[in-house]
Short mmCIF file of C-alpha atoms in Angstrom, two decimals:
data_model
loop_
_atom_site.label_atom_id
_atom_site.label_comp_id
_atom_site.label_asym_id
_atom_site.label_seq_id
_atom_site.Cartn_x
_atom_site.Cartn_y
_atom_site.Cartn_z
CA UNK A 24 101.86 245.98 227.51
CA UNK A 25 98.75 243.68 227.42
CA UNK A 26 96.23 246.41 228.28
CA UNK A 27 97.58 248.93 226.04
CA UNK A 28 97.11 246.13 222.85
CA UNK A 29 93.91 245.29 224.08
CA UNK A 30 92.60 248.89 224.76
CA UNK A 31 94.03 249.48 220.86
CA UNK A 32 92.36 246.31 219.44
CA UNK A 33 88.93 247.29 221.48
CA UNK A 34 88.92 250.44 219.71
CA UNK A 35 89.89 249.40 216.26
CA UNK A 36 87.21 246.51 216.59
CA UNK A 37 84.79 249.26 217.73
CA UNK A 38 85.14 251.03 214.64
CA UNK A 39 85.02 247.55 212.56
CA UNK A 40 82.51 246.75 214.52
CA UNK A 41 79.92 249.12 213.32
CA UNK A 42 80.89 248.67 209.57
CA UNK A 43 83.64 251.69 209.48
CA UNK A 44 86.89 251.52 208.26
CA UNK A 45 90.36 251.34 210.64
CA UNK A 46 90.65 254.31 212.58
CA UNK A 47 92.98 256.87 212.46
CA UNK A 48 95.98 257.34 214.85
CA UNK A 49 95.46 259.03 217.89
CA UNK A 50 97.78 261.81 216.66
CA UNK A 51 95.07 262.32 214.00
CA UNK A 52 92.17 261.94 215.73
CA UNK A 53 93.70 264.52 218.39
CA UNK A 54 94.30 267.42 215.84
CA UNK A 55 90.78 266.72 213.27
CA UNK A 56 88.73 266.98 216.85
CA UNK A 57 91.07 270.23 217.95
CA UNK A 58 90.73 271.74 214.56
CA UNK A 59 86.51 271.01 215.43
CA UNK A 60 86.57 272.47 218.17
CA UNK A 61 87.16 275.63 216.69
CA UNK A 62 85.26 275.31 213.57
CA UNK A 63 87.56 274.03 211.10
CA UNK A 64 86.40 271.70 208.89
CA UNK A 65 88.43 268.49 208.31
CA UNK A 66 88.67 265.27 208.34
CA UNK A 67 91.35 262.20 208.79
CA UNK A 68 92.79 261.84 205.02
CA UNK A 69 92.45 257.99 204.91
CA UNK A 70 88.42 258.78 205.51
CA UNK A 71 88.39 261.54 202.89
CA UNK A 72 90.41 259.39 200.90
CA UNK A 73 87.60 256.26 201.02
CA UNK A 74 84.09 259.06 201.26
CA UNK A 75 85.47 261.76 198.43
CA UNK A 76 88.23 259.74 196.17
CA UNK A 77 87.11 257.50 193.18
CA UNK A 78 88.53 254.11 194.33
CA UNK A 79 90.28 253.76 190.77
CA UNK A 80 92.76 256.94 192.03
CA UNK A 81 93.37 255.83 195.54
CA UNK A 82 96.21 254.02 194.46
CA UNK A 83 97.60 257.08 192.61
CA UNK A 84 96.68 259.56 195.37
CA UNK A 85 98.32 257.90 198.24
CA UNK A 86 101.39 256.95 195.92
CA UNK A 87 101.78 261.03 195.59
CA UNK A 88 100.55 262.08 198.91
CA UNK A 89 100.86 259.74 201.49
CA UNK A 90 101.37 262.09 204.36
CA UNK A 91 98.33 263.59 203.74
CA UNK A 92 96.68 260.62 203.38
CA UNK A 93 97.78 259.77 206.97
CA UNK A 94 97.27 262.85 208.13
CA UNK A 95 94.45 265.62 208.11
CA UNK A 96 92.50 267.11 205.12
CA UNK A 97 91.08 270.31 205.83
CA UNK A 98 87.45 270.26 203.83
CA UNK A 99 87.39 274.36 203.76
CA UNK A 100 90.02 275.22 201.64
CA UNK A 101 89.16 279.03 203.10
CA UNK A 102 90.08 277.46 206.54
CA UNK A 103 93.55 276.38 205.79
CA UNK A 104 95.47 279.46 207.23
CA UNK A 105 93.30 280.05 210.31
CA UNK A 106 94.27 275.72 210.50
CA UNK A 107 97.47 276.34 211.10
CA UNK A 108 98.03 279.29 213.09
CA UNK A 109 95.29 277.76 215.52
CA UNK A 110 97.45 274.53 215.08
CA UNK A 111 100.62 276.73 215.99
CA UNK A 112 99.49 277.58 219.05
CA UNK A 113 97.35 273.97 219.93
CA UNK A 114 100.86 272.58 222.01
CA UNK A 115 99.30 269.02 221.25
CA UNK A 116 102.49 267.30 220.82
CA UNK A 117 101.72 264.48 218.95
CA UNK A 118 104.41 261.57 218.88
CA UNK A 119 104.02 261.66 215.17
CA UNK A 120 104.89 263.94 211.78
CA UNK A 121 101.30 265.07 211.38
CA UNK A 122 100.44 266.66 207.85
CA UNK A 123 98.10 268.50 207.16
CA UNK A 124 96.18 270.07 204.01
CA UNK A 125 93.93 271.12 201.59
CA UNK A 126 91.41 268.86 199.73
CA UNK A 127 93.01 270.23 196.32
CA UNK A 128 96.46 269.59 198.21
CA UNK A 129 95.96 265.57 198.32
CA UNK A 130 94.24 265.50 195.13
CA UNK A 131 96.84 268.03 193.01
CA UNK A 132 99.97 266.48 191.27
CA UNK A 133 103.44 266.65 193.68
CA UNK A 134 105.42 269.49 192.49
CA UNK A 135 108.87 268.29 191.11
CA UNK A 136 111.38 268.37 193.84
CA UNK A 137 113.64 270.82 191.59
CA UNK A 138 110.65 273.20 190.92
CA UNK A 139 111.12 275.54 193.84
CA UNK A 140 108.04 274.55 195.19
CA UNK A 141 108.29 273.71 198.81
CA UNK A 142 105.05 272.81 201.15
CA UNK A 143 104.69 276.10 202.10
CA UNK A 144 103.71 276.53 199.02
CA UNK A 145 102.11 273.77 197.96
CA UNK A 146 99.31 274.17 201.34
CA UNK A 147 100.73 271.32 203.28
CA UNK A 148 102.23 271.88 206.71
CA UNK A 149 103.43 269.82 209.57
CA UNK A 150 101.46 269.79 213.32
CA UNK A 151 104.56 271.00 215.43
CA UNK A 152 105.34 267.55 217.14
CA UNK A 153 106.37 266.96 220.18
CA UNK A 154 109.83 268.17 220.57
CA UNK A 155 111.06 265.14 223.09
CA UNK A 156 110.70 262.88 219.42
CA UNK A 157 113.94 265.05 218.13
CA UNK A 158 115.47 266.97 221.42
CA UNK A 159 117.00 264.95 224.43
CA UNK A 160 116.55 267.57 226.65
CA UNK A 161 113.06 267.50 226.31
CA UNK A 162 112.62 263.55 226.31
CA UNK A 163 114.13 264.20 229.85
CA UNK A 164 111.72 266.52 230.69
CA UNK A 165 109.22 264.29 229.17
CA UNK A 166 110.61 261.04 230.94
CA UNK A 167 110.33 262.87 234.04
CA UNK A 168 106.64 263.97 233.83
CA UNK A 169 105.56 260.36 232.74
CA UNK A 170 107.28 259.17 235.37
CA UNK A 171 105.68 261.37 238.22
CA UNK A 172 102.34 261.14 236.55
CA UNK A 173 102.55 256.83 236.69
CA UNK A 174 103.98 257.43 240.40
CA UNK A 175 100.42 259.72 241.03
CA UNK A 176 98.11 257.16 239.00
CA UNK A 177 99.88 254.30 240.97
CA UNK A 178 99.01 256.27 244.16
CA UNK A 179 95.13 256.77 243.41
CA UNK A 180 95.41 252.90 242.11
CA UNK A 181 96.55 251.83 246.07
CA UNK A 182 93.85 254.01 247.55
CA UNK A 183 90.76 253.01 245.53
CA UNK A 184 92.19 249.53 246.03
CA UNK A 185 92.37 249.83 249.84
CA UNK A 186 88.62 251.54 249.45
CA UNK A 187 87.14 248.56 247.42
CA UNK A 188 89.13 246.24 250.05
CA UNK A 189 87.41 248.37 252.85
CA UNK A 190 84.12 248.23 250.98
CA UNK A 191 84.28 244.82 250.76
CA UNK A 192 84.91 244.02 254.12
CA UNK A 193 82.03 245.92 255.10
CA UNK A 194 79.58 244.15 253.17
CA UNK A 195 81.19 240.78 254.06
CA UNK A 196 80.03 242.31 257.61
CA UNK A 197 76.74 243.38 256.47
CA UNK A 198 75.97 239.89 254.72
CA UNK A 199 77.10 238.49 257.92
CA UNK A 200 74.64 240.58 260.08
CA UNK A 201 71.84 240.12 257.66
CA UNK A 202 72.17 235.72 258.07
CA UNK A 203 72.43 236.01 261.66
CA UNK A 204 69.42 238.23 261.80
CA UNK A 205 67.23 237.61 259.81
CA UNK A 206 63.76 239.23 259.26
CA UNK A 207 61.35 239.02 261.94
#
């Protein structure tokens, strides 16, 4: 949809704009302002990647860790448990495999897949995602919410455009009143 790419390219030039880098996906952005809001420390891993990673080992770094890199780096490493039960329990769905982790997590060597080492381990876990991305059920539960919530906007669309048409009219009137009477 037109708006939708122009909405996206307004806010990527915003961030261009005032000499940052590309933001983050929404997904992202969603769970590093969540994780804020209740005092957690952390930050999207591209922009920890470019403020706290020599630009010699960015290569290297998002070669071994690219989901974190495109996901969230918690900045407290003390935080990292209370990150993801209060992730558990966030329900914010994202339409995207979300990792997140550690500072030392992006920036220590990926265990060998034979090692026993899983991410459990390792201090990387995944934002539960929305389960209509994986279970048809809940697309169709999903489907049908997006679709009542476009008939509602759609609704309040008709009536604020019947308002403005009403509100138009009037001053048309007023305008109209004003010429034919005009000041003393």
């Amino acid at each position: 949809d037109l708006r939708t790419a122009a909405a996206d390219d307004a806010r990527i030039l915003g961030a261009l704009g005032e000499g940052g880098l590309l933001p983050p996906g929404p997904d992202v952005l969603a769970t590093v302002e969540y994780l804020g809001e209740h005092g957690i420390p952390a930050l999207p891993g591209w922009r920890y990647l470019a403020q706290a990673v020599d630009p010699v080992d960015h290569a290297a770094v998002l070669a071994a860790r690219p989901e974190l890199v495109d996901g969230v780096v918690i900045t407290d490493p003390d935080a990292h448990t209370r990150a993801r039960e209060v992730l558990a329990g966030a329900a914010l769905l994202p339409r995207s495999a979300v990792a997140v982790g550690t500072a030392a997590a992006l920036l220590a060597p990926v265990p060998d897949p034979g090692t026993g080492s899983d991410a459990q381990h390792d201090g990387v876990f995944l934002v539960p995602p929305n389960p209509a991305m994986h279970d048809e059920h809940a697309a169709d539960e999903e489907r049908h919410a997006l679709r009542s919530r476009a008939a509602a906007r759609d609704e309040d669309i008709r009536t604020l455009a019947a308002r403005l048409a009403g509100d138009r009219a009037l001053a048309a009137r007023i305008g109209s009143w004003r010429a034919d009477c005009p000041p003393g």
